[in-house]
PDB file of C-alpha atoms in Angstrom:
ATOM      1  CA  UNK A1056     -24.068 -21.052  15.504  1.00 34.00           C
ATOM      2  CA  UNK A1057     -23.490 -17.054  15.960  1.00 37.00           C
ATOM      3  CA  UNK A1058     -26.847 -15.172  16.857  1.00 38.00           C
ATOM      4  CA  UNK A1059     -27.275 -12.149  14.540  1.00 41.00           C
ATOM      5  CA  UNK A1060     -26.791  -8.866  15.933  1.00 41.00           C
ATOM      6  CA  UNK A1061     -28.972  -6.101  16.201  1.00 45.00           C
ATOM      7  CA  UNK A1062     -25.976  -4.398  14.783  1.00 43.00           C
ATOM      8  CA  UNK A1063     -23.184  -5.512  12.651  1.00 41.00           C
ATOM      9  CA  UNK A1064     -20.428  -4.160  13.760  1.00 43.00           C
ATOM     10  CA  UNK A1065     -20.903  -5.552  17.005  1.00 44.00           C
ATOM     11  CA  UNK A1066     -17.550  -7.769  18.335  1.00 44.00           C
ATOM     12  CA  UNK A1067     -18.672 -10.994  18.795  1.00 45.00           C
ATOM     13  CA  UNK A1068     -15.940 -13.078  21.033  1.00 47.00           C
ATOM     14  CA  UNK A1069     -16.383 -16.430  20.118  1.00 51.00           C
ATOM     15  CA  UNK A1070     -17.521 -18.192  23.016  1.00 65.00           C
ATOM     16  CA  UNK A1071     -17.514 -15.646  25.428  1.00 82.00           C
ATOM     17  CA  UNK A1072     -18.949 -12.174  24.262  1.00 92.00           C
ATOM     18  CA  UNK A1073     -17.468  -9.013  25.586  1.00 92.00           C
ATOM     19  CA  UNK A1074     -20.251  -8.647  28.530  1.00 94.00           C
ATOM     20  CA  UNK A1075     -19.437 -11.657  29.681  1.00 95.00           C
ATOM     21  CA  UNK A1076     -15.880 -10.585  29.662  1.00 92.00           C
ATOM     22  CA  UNK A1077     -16.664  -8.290  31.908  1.00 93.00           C
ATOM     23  CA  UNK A1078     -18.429  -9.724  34.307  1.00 95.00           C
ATOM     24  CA  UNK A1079     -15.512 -13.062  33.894  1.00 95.00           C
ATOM     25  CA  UNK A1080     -13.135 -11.476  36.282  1.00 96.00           C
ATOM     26  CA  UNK A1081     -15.082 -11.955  39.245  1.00 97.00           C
ATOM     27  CA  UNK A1082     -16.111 -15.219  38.938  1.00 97.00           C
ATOM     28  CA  UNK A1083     -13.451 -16.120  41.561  1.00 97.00           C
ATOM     29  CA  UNK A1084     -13.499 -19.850  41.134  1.00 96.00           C
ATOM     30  CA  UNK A1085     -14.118 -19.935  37.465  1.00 96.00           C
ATOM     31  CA  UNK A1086     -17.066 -21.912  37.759  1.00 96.00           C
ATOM     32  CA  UNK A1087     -19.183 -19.796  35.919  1.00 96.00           C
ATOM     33  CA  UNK A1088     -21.439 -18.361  38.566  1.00 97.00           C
ATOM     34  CA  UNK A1089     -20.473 -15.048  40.659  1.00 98.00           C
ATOM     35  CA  UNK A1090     -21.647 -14.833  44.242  1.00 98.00           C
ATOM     36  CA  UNK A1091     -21.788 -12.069  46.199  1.00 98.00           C
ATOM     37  CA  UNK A1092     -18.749 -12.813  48.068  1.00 98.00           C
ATOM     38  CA  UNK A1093     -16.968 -13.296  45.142  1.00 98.00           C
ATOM     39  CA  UNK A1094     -17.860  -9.725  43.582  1.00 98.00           C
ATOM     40  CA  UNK A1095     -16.670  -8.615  46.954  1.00 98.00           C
ATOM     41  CA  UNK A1096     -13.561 -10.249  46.504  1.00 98.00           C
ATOM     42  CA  UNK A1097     -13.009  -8.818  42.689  1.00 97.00           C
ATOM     43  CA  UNK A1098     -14.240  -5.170  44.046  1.00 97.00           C
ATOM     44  CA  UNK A1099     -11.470  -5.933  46.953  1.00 96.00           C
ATOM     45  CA  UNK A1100      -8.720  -7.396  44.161  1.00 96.00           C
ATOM     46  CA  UNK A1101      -8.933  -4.219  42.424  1.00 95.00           C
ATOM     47  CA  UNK A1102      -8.422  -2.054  45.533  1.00 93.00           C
ATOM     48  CA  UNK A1103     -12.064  -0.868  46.604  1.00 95.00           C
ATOM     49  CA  UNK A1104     -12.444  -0.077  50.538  1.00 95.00           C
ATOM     50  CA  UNK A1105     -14.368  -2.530  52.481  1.00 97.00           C
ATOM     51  CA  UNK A1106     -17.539  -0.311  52.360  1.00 97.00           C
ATOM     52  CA  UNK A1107     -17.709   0.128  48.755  1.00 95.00           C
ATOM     53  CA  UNK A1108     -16.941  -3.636  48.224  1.00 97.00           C
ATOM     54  CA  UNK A1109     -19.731  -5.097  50.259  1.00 97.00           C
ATOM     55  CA  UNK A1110     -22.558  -2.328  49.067  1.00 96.00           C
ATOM     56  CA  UNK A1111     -21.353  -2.989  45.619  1.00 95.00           C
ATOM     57  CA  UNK A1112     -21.511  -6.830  46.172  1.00 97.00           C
ATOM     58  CA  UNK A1113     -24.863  -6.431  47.981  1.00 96.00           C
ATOM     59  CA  UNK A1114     -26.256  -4.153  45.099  1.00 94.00           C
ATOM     60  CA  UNK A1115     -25.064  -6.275  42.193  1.00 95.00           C
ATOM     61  CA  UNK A1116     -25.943  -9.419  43.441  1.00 96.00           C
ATOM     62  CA  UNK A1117     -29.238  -8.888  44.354  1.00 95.00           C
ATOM     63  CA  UNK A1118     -30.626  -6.828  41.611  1.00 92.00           C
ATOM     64  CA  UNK A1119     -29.194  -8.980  38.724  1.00 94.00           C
ATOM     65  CA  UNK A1120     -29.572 -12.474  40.296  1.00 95.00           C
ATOM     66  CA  UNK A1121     -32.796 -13.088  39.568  1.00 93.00           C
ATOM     67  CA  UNK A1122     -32.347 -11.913  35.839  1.00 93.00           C
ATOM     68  CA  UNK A1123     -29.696 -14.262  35.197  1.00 95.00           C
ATOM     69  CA  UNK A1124     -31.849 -17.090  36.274  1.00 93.00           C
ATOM     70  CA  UNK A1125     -34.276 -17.384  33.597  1.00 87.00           C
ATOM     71  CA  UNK A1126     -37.746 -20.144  34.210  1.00 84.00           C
ATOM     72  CA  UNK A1127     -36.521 -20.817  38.022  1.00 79.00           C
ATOM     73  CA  UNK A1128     -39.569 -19.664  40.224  1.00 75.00           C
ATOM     74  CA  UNK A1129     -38.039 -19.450  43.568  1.00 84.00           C
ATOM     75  CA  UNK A1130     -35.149 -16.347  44.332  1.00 84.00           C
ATOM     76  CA  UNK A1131     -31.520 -17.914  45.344  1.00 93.00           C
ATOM     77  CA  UNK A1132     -31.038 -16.724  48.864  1.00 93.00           C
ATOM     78  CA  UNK A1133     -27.220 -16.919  48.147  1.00 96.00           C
ATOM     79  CA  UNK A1134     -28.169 -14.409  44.529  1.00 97.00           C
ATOM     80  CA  UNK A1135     -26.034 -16.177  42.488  1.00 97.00           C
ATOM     81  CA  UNK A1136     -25.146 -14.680  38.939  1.00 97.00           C
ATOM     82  CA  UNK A1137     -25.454 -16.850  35.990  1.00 96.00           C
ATOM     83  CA  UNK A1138     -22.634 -15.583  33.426  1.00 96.00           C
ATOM     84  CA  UNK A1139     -23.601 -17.659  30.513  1.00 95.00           C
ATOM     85  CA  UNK A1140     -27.516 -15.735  31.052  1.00 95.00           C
ATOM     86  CA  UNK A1141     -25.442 -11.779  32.202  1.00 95.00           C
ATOM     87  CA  UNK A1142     -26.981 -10.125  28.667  1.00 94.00           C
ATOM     88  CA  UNK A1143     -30.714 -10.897  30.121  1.00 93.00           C
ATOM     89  CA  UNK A1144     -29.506  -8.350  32.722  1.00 91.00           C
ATOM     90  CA  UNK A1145     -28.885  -5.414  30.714  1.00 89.00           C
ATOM     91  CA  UNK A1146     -30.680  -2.578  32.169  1.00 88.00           C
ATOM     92  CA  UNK A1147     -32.324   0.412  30.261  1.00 88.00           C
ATOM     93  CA  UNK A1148     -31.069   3.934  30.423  1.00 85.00           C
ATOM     94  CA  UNK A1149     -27.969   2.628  29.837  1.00 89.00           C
ATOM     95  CA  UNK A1150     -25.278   4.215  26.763  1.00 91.00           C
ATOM     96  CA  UNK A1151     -26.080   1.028  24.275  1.00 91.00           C
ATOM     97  CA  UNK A1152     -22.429  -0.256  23.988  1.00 94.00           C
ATOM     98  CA  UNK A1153     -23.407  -3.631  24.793  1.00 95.00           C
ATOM     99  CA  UNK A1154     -26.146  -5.102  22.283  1.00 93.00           C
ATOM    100  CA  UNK A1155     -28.649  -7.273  23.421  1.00 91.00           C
ATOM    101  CA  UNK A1156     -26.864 -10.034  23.004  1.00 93.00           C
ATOM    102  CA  UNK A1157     -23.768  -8.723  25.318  1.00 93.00           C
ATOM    103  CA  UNK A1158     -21.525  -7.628  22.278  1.00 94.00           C
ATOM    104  CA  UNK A1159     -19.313  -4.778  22.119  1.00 94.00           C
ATOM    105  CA  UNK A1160     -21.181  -2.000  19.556  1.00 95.00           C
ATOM    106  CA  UNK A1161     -17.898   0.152  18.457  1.00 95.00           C
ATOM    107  CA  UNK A1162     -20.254   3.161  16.740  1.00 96.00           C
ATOM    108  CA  UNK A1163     -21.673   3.271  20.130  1.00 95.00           C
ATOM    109  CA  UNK A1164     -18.733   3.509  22.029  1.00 97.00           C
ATOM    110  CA  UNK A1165     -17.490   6.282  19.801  1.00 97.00           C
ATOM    111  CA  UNK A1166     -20.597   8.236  19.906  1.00 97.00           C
ATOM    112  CA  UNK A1167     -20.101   8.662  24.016  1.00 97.00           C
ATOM    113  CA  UNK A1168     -17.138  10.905  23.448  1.00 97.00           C
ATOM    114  CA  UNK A1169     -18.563  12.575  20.162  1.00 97.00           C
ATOM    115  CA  UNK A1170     -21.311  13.469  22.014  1.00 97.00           C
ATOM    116  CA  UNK A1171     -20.249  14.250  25.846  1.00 97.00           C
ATOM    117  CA  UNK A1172     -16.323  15.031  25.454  1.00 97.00           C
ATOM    118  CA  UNK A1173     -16.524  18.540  25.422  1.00 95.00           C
ATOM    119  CA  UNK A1174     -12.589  19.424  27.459  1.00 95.00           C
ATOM    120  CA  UNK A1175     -10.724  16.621  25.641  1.00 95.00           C
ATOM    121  CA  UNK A1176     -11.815  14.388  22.933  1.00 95.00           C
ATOM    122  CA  UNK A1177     -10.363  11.232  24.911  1.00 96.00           C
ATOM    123  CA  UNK A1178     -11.708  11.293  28.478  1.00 97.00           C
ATOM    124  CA  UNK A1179     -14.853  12.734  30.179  1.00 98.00           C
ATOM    125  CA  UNK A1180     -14.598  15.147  33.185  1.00 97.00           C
ATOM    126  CA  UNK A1181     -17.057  14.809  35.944  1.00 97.00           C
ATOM    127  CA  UNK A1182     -19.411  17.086  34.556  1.00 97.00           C
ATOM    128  CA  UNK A1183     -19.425  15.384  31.453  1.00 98.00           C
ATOM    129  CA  UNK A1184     -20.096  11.711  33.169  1.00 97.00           C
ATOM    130  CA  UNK A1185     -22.981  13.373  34.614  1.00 96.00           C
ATOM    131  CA  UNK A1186     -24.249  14.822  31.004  1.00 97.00           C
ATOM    132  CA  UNK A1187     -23.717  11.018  29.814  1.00 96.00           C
ATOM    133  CA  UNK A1188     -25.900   9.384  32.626  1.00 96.00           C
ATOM    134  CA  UNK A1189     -28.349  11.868  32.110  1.00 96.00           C
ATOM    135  CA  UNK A1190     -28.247  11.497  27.995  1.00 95.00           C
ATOM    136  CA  UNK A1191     -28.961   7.836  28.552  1.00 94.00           C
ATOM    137  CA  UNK A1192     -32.179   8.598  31.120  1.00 94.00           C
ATOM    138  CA  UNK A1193     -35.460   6.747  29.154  1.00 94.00           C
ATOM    139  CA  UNK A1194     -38.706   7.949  30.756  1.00 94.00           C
ATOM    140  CA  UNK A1195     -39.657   6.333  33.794  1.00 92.00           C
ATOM    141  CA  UNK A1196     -37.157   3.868  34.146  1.00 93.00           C
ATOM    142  CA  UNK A1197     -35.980   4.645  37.768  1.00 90.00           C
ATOM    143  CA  UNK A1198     -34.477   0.983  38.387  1.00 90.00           C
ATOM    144  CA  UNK A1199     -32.321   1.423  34.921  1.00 90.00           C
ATOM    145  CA  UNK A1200     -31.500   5.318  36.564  1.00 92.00           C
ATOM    146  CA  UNK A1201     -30.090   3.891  39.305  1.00 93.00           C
ATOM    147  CA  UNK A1202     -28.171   0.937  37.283  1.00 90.00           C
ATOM    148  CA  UNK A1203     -26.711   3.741  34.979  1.00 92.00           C
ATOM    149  CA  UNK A1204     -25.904   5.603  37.798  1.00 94.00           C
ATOM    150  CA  UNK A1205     -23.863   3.254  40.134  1.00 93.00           C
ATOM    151  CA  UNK A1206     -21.672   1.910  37.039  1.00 93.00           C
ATOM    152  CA  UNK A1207     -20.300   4.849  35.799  1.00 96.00           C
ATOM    153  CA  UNK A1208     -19.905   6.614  39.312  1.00 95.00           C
ATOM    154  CA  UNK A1209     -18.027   3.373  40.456  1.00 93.00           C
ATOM    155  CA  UNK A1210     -16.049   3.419  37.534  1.00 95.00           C
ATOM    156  CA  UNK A1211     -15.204   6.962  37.767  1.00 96.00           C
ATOM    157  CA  UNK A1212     -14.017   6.699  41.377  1.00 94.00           C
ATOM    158  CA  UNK A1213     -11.914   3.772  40.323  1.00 92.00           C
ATOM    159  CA  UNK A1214     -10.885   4.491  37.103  1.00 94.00           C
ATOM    160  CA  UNK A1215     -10.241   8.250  37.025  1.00 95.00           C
ATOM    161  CA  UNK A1216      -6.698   9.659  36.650  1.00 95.00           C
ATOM    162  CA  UNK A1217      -4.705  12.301  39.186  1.00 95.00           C
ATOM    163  CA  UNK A1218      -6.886  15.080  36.836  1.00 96.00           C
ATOM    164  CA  UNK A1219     -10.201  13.856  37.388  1.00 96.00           C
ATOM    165  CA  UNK A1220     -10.703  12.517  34.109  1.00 97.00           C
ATOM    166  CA  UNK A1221     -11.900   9.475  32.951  1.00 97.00           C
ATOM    167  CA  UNK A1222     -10.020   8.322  30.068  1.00 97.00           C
ATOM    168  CA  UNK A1223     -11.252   6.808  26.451  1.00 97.00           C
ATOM    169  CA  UNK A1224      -8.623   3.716  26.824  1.00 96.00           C
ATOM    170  CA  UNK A1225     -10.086   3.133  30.645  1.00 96.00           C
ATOM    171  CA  UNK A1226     -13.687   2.792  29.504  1.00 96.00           C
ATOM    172  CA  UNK A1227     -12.834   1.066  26.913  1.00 96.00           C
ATOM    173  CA  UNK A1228     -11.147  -1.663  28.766  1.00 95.00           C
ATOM    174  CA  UNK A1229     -14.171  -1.843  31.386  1.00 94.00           C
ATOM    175  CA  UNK A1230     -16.603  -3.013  28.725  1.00 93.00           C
ATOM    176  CA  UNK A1231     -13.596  -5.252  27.076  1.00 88.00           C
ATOM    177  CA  UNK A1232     -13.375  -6.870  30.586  1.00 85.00           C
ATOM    178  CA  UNK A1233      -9.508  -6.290  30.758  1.00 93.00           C
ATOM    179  CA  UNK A1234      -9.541  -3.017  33.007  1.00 94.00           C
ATOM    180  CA  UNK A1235     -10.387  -5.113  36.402  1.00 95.00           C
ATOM    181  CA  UNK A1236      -6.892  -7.481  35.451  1.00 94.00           C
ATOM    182  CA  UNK A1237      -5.100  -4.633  34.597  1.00 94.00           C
ATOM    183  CA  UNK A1238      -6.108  -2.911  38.238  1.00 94.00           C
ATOM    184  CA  UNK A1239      -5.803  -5.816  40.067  1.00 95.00           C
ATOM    185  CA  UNK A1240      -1.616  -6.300  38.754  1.00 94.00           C
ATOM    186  CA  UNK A1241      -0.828  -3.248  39.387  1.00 92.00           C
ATOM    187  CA  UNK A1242      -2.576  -3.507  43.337  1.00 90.00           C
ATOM    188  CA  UNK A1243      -0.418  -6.123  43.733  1.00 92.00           C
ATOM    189  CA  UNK A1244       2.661  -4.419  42.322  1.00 91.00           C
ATOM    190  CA  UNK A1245       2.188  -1.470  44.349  1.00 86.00           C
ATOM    191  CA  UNK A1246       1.120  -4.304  47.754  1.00 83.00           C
ATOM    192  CA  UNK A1247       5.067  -5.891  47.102  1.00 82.00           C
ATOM    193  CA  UNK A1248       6.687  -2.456  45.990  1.00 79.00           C
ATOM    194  CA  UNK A1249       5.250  -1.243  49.763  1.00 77.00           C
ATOM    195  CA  UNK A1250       6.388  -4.545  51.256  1.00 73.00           C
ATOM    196  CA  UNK A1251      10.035  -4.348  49.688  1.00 73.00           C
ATOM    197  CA  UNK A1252      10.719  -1.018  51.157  1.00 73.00           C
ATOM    198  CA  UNK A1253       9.409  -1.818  54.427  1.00 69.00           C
ATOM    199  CA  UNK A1254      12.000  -4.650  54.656  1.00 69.00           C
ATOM    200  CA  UNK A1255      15.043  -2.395  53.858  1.00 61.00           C
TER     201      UNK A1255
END
């Protein structure tokens, strides 16, 4: 049966809702449960240094672990990430695209760029990103600060293009779950591209 929304335009997926999505691609092993060596292994598939992969891993792992893991008493040393349970780790301070129930809200993804886009009406510069984190700030909630914080600088290092700008269609496609596929062909396109002219 399909929970109600707290809005009704959110996209519901069927079985998988668009959070989930999301978080799908680095469940390495499809079994439903992301470890931190696994998120290091997405962050790596979709060409992050080694640095950035294990902080990010480290970071992830750890703070949303326990959140996915509802009644158990005890932390998982390993911090294992229940996907069926990622909506219960939805931070605060954050831009209110996903609904509680991990759903894609479209009048909240529209309302980023209505409300930050100021240079083009489909991408966010720098300055702008920082206006949206900011926007998104509730009082006092430092943990949900940092959250918002980390996501959309990691995605802006990844995702921006050669102009610094952070485009409508790539942000999109991060909360869709289909930017981290889409980043991880085209590594491997440009790996065997590298590897064919090296051979010649």
């Amino acid at each position: 049966m399909a929970v109600k929304s707290d809005h009704p335009e959110a996209i519901d997926g069927g079985d998988q809702n668009a959070l989930m999505k999301h978080v799908k691609f680095f469940d390495r092993n499809h079994d439903g449960v992301v470890y931190p060596w696994e998120t290091f292994q997405g962050f790596r598939a979709i060409g992050s240094g080694i640095l950035l992969s294990t902080v990010a891993a480290l970071f992830i792992n750890m703070g949303l672990s326990g959140k996915t893991r509802p009644g158990k008493k005890f932390p998982n040393l390993l911090f294992p990430i229940e996907i069926q349970n990622i909506n219960m780790a939805k931070h605060g301070s954050d831009s209110g695209v996903y609904d509680t129930h991990g759903r894609f809200v479209a009048s909240r993804f529209e309302e980023i760029f209505h409300k930050y886009a100021r240079t083009n009406s489909d991408s966010l510069t720098s300055e702008e990103l920082d206006a949206l984190i900011k926007g998104n700030r509730e009082p006092k909630d430092y943990g949900g600060w940092i959250g918002g914080l980390a996501e959309w600088k990691i995605l802006y290092y990844l995702g921006k293009d050669k102009n610094g700008l952070l485009s409508k269609d790539t942000i999109r496609a991060v909360y869709d779950g289909t930017l981290f596929e889409k980043m991880a062909q085209e590594k491997i396109a440009k790996s065997s591209k590298k590897k064919s002219k090296s051979e010649k």
